[in-house]
CSV table of C-alpha atoms in Angstrom, one decimal:
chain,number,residue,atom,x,y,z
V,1,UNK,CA,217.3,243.8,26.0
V,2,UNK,CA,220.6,243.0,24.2
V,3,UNK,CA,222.2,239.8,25.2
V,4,UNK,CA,226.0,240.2,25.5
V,5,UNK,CA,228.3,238.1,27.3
V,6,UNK,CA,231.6,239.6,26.4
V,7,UNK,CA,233.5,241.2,28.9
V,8,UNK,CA,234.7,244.6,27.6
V,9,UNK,CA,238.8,244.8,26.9
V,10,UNK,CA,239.0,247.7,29.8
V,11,UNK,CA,237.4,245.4,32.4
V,12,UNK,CA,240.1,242.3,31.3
V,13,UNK,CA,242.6,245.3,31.5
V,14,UNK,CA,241.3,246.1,35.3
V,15,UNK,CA,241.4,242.3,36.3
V,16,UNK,CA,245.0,241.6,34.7
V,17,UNK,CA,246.3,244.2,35.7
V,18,UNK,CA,244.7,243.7,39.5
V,19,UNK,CA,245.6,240.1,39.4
V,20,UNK,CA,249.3,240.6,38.8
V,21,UNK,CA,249.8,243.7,41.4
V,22,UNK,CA,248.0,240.7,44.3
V,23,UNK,CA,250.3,237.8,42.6
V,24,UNK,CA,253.1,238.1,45.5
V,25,UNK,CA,250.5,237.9,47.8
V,26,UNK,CA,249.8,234.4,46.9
V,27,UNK,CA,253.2,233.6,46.4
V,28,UNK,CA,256.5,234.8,48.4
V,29,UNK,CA,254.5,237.0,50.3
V,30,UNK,CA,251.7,234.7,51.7
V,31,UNK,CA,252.5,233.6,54.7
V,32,UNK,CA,253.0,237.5,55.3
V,33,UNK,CA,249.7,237.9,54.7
V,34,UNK,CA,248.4,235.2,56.7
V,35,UNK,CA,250.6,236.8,60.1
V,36,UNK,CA,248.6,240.0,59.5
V,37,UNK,CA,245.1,238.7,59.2
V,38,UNK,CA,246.1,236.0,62.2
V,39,UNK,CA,247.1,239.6,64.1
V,40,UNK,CA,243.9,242.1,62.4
V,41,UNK,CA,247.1,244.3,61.0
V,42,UNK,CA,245.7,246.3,58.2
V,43,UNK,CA,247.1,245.9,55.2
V,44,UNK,CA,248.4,249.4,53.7
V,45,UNK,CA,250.2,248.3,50.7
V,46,UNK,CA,247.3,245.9,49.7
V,47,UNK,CA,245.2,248.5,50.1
V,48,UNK,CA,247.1,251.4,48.3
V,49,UNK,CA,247.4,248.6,45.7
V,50,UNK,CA,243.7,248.7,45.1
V,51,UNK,CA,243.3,252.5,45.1
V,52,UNK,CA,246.5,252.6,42.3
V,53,UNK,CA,244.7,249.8,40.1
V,54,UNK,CA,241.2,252.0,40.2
V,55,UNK,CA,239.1,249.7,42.2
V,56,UNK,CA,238.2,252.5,44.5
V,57,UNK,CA,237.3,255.2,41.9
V,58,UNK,CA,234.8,253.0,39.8
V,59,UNK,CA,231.9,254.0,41.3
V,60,UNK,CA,232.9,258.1,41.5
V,61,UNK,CA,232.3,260.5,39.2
V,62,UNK,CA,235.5,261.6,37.2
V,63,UNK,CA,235.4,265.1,38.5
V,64,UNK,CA,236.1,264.0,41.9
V,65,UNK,CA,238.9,261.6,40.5
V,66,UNK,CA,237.1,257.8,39.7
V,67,UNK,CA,236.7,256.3,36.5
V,68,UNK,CA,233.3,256.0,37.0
V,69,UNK,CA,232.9,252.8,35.2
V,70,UNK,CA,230.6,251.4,37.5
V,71,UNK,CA,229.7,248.1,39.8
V,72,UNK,CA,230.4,245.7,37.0
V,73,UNK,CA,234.2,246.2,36.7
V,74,UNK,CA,234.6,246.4,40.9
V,75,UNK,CA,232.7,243.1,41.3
V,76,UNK,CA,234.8,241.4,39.1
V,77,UNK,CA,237.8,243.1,40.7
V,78,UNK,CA,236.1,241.6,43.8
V,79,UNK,CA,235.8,238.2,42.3
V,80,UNK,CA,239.3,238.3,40.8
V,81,UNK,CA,240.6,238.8,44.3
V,82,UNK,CA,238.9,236.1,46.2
V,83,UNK,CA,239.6,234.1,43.3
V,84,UNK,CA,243.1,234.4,44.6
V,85,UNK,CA,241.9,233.0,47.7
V,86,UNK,CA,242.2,236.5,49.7
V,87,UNK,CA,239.4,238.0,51.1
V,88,UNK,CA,239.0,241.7,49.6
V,89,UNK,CA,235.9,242.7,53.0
V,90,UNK,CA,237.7,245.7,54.1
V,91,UNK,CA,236.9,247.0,50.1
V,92,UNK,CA,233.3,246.2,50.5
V,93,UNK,CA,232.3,248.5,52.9
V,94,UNK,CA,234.4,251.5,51.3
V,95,UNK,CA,233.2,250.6,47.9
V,96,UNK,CA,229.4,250.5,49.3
V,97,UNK,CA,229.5,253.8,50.8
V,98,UNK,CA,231.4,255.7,47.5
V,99,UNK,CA,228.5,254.0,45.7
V,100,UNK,CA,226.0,256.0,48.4
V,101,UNK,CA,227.8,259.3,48.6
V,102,UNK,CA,228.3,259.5,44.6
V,103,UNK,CA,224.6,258.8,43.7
V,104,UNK,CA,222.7,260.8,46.5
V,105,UNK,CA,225.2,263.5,48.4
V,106,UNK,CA,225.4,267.1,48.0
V,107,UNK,CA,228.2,268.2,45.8
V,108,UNK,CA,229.9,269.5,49.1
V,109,UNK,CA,230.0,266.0,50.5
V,110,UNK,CA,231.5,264.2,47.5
V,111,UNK,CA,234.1,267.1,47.1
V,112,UNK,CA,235.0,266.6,50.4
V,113,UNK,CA,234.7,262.6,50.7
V,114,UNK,CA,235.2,261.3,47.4
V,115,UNK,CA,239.0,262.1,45.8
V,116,UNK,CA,240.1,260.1,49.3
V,117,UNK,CA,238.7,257.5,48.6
V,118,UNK,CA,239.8,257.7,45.2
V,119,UNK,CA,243.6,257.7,46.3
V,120,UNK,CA,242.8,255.6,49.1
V,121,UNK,CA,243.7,258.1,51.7
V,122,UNK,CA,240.0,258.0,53.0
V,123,UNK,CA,238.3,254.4,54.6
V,124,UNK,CA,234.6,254.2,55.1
V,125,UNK,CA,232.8,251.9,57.5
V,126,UNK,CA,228.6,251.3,57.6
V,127,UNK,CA,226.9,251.4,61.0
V,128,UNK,CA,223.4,250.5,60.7
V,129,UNK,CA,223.1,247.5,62.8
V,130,UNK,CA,221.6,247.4,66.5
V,131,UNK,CA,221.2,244.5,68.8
V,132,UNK,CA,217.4,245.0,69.1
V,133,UNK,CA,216.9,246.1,65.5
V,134,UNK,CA,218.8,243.3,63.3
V,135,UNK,CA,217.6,243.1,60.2
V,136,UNK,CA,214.5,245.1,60.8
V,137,UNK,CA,216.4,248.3,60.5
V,138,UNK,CA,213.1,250.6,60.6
V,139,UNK,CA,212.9,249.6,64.2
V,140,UNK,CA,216.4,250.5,64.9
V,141,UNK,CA,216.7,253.1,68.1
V,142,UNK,CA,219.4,255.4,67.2
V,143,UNK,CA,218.1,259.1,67.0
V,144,UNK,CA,219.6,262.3,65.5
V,145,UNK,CA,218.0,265.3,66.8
V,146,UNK,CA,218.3,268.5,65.2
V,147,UNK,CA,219.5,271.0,67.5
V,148,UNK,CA,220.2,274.7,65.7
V,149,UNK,CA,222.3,273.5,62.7
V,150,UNK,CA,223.9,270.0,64.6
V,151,UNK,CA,222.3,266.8,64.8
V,152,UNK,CA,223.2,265.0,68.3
V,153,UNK,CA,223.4,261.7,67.8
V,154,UNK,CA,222.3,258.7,70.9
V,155,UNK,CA,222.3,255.4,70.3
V,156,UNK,CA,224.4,252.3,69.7
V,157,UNK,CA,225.3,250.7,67.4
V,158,UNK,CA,226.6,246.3,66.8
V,159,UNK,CA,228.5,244.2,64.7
V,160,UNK,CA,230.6,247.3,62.7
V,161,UNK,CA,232.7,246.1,60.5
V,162,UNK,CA,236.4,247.4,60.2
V,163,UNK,CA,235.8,250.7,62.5
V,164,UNK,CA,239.4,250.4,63.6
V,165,UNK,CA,240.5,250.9,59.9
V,166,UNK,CA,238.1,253.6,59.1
V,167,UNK,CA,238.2,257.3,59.1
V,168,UNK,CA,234.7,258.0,58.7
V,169,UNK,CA,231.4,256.0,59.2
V,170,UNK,CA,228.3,256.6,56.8
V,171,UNK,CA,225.4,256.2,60.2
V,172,UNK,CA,222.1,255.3,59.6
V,173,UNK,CA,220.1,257.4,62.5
V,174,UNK,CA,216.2,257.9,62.9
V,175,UNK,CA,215.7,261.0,63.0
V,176,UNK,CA,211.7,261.1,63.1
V,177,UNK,CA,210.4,258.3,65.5
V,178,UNK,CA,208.9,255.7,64.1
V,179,UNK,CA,205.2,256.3,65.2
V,180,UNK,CA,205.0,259.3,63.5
V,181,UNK,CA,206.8,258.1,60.3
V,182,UNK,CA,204.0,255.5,60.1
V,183,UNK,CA,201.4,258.3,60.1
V,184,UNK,CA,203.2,259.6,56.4
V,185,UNK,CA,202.7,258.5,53.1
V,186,UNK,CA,205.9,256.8,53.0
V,187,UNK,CA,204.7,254.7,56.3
V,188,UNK,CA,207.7,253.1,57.9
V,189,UNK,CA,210.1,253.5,54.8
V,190,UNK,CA,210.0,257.5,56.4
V,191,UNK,CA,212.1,259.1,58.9
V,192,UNK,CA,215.4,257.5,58.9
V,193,UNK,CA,218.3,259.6,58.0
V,194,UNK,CA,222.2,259.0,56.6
V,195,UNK,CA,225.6,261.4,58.3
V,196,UNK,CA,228.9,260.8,57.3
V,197,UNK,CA,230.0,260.5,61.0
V,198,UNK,CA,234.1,260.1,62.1
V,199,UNK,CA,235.1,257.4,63.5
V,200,UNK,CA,236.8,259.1,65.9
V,201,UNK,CA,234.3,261.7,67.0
V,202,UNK,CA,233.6,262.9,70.8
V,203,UNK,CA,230.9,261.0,72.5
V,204,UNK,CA,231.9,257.6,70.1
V,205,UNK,CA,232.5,254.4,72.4
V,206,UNK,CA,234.0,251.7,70.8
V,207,UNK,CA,233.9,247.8,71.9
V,208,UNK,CA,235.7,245.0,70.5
V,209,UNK,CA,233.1,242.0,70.2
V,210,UNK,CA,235.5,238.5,70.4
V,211,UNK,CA,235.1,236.8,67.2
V,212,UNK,CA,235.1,232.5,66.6
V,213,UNK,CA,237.2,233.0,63.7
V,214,UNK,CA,239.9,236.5,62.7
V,215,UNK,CA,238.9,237.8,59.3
V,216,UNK,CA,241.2,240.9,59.3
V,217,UNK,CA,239.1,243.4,60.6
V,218,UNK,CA,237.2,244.2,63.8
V,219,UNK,CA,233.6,243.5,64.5
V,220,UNK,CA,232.5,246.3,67.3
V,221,UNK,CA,229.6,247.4,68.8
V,222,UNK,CA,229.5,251.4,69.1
V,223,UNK,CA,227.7,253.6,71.7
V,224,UNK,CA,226.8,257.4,70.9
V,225,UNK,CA,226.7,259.6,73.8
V,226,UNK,CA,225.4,263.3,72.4
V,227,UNK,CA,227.7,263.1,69.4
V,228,UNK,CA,227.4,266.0,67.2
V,229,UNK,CA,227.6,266.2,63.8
V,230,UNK,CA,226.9,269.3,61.3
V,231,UNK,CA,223.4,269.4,59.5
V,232,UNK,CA,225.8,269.5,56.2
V,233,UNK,CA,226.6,265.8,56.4
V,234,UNK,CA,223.5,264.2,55.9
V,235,UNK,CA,223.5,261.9,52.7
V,236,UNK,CA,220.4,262.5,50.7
V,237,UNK,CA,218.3,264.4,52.8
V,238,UNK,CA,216.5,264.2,56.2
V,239,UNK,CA,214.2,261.4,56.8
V,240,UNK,CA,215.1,260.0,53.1
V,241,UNK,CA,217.5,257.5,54.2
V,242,UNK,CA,215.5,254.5,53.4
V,243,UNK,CA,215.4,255.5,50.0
V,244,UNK,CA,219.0,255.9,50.0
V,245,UNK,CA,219.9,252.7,51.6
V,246,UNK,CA,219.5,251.4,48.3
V,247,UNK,CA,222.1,252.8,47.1
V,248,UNK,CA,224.4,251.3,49.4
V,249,UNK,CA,222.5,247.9,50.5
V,250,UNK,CA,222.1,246.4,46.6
V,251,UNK,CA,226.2,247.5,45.9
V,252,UNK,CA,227.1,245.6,49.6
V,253,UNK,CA,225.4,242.5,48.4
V,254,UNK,CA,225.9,242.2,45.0
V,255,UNK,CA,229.7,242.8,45.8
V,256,UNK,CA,229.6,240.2,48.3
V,257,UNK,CA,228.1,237.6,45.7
V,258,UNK,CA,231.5,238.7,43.9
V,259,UNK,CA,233.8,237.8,46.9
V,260,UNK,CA,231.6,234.1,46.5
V,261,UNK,CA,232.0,233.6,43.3
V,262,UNK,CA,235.6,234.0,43.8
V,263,UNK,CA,235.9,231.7,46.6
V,264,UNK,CA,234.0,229.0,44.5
V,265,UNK,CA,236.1,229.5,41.7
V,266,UNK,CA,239.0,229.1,43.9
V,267,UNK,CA,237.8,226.3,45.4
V,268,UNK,CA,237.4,224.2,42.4
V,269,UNK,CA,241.0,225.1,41.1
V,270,UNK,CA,242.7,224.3,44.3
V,271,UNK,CA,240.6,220.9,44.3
V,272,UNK,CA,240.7,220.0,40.9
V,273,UNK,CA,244.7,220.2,40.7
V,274,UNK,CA,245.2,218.6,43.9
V,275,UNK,CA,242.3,215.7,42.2
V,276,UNK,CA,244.5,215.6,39.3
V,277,UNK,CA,247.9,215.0,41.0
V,278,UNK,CA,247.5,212.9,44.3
V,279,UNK,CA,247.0,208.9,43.7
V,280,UNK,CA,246.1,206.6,46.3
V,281,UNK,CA,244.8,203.1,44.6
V,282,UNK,CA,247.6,202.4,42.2
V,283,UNK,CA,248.8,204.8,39.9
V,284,UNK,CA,245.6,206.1,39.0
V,285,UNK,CA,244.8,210.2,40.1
V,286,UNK,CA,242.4,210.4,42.4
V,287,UNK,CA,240.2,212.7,40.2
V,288,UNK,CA,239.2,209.5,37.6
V,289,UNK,CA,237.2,208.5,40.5
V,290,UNK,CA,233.6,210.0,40.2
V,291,UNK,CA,232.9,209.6,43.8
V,292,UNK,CA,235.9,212.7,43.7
V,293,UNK,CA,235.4,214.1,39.9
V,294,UNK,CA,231.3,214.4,39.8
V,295,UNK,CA,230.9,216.9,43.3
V,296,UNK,CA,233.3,219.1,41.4
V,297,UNK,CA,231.6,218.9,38.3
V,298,UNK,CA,228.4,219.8,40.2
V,299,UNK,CA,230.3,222.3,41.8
V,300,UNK,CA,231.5,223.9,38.4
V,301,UNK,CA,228.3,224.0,37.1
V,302,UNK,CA,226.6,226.1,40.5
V,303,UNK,CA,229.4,228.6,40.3
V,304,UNK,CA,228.9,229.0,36.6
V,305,UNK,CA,225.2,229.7,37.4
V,306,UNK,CA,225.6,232.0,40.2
V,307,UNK,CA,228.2,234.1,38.7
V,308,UNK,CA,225.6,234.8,35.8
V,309,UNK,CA,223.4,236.3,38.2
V,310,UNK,CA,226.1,238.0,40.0
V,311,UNK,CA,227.3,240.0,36.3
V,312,UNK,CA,223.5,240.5,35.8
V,313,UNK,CA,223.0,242.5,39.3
V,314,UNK,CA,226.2,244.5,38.6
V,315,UNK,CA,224.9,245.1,35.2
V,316,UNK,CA,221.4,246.2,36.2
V,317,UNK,CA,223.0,248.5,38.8
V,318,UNK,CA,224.7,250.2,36.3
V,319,UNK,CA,222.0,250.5,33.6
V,320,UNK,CA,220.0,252.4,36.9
V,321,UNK,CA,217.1,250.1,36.7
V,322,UNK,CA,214.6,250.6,39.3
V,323,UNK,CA,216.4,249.8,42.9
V,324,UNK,CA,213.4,247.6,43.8
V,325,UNK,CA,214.2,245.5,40.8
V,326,UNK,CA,218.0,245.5,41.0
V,327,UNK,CA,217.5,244.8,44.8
V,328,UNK,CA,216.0,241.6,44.0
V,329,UNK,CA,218.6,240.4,41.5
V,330,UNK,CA,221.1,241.6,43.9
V,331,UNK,CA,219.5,239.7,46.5
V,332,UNK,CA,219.2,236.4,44.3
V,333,UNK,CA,222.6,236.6,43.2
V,334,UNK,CA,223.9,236.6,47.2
V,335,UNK,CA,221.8,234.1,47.9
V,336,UNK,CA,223.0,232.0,45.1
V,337,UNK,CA,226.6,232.7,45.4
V,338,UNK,CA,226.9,232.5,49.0
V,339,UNK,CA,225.3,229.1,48.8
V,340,UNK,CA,227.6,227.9,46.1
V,341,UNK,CA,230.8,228.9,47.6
V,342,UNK,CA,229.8,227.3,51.1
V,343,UNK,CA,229.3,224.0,48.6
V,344,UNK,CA,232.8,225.0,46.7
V,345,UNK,CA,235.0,224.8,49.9
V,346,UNK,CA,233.3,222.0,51.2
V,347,UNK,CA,233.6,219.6,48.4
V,348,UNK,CA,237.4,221.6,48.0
V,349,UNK,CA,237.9,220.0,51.7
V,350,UNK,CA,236.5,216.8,51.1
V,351,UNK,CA,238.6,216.2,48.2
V,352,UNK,CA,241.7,217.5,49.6
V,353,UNK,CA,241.5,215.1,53.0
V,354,UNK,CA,243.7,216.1,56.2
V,355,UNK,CA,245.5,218.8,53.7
V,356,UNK,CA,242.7,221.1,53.8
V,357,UNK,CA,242.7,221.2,57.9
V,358,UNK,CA,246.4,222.9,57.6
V,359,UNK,CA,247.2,226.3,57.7
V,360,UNK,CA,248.6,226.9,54.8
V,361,UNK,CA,245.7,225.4,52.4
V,362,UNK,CA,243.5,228.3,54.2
V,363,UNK,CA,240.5,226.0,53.7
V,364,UNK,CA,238.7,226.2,56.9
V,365,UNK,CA,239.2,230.3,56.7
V,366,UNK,CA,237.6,230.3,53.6
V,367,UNK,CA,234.9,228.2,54.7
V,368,UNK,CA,233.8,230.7,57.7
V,369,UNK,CA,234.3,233.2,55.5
V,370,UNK,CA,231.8,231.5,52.8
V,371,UNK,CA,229.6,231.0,55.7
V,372,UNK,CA,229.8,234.5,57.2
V,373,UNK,CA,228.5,235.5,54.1
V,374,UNK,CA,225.2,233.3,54.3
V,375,UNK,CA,224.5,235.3,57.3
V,376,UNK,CA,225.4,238.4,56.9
V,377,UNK,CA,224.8,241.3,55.5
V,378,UNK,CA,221.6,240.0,55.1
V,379,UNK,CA,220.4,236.3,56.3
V,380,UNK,CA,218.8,234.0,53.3
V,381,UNK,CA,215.2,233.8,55.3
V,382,UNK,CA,215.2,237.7,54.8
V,383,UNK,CA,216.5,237.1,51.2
V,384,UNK,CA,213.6,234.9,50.6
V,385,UNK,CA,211.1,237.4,52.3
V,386,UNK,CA,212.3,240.1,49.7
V,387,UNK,CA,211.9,238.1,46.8
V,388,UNK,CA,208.5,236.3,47.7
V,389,UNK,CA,207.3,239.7,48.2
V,390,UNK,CA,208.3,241.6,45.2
V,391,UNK,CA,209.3,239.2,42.8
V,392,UNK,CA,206.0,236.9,43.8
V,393,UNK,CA,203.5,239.7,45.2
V,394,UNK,CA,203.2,236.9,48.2
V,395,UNK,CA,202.1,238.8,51.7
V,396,UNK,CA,204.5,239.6,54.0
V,397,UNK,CA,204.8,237.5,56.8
V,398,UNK,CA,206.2,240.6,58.8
């Protein structure tokens, strides 16, 4: 395996070009900005901006309109935008989905799905969490039953991200039960299923769940009473959907690491300048002191090593390695990244003082954000679970 850090001259192209459509968004137009994530307004220009840069085609084919360029140039999209200090989480979940639908639906599906998404007519959500399932989604209770050529859908569904926003859902449903799936070769991994599910179908209940913090979007829990939805939408076959998950799963968290490793880097700038500038003790900037300059240079250092495993997942993604594999590096690198930009904004608040509790430094959002992403999509015991078991060959202690 070749060893090439160079980033290619069409992903700079991506991220300059990115970077200069977001600049008034950090500029004359920020406090804008801040009124509509204060208010969960979605932001259609900022949105329409990403689809006319290409961040949503990278990941589709270019006969349904994408580049297809791959993960690598969308995570550092992601990370250019954080970067920026604005949080690009409604992208994720599209992005995650296109990823799902390009690799594993029927051509009828991605000619239907895909060139919206492209031109960012199109918004995806993911609903696979349940309040009795968590992060054991094999236990989840949600059923599709096959009914003629209809699946009818029962179930809820928690903490959906962004359904408010979305046209369409990709549902993860079990569609044998899971006793009988156990009895297969595949064991557990057998009998869930993926539909691509609107958001506004009959038989959908929708609940806002109050939130500590506002991060743009709404976090609901969904109910399914005898929703129907067409044989034709599965994503990758019936009872397959573990399998598939992949697909989706290692893009959510690898992109995720990307939103970190923006925030880090953000972090550091917005501290270091201000550790440059402000003097307290004479005339001397508060950054000679190492009691201020060493945590940043420790901080510098973590984000430097993160990123590196963040451009490796996105890298392995793209080169298809095995998903097992690229599930574990995506895995390490969220764990890394979502760590280091928790450390970022908290040494970016120390250094900063009473400035970093305002409104306008955006400090404290960034620091639920960074911690949000610690938690979820995926909590860092389960992280270490993954890796112990198929990095280490350790048991499982579940």
């Amino acid at each position: 395996m070749s060893l090439n850090f160079n980033v290619s001259e069409e992903n700079v192209m991506l991220v300059d070009a990115l970077g200069d459509a977001m600049k008034p968004w950090t500029n004359e137009r920020k406090a804008e900005l801040h009124d509509m994530v204060d208010n969960s307004v979605f932001p259609e220009e900022i949105w329409q901006t990403f689809a006319d840069v290409g961040l949503l085609g990278c990941l589709v084919p270019e006969a349904y309109g994408g580049t297809d360029v791959g993960l690598l140039p969308l995570a550092l999209g992601f990370e250019k935008v954080a970067a920026m200090g604005i949080s690009p989480n409604m992208l994720l979940v599209t992005a995650m989905d296109s990823a799902c639908i390009a690799r594993n639906a029927s051509d009828a599906i991605k000619e239907r799905y895909l060139p919206g998404i492209v031109s960012g007519e199109t918004r995806f959500c993911f609903a696979i969490t349940e309040a009795d399932a968590g992060t054991n989604s094999f236990n989840m209770k949600t059923s599709a039953e096959l009914k003629g050529d209809t699946f009818v859908i029962n179930g809820s569904k928690t903490y959906i991200s962004a359904v408010e926003n979305s046209h369409y859902m990709l549902l993860v449903a079990r569609t044998t039960p899971l006793e009988e799936a156990k009895k297969t070769d595949m064991g557990q991994y057998h009998g869930l299923s993926l539909f691509v599910v609107p958001t506004d179908a009959p038989g959908i209940e929708k609940h806002l769940i109050p939130m500590g913090f506002n991060e743009g979007v709404g976090q609901y829990t969904l109910f399914f009473d005898n929703v129907e939805v067409p044989a034709d939408q599965v994503v990758g076959g019936v009872d397959m959907g573990a399998l598939v998950m992949f697909n989706s799963l290692n893009p959510e968290r690898i992109l995720a690491a990307a939103m970190c490793s923006g925030t880090s880097q953000y972090a550091i700038e917005v501290a270091s300048e201000y550790a440059k500038e402000r003097k307290v003790f004479r005339d001397t900037p508060i950054g000679a002191y190492q009691g201020i300059a060493h945590p940043l240079a420790q901080c510098k250092a973590e984000h430097e090593g993160a990123r590196m495993m963040m451009l490796k997942a996105a890298w392995a993604f793209d080169e298809n390695w095995d998903s097992g594999k690229v599930g574990s590096l995506a895995n390490m690198s969220k764990l890394l990244n979502s760590d280091c930009a928790i450390h970022c904004v908290d040494v970016a608040i120390e250094t900063l003082g009473g400035s970093a509790f305002t409104r306008e430094s955006g400090m404290l959002n960034l620091w639920n954000g960074s911690r949000l992403l610690k938690t979820a999509p995926v909590s860092k015991e389960m992280i270490r679970n993954f890796i112990a078991a198929w990095e280490l060959g350790v048991p499982k202690s579940y």
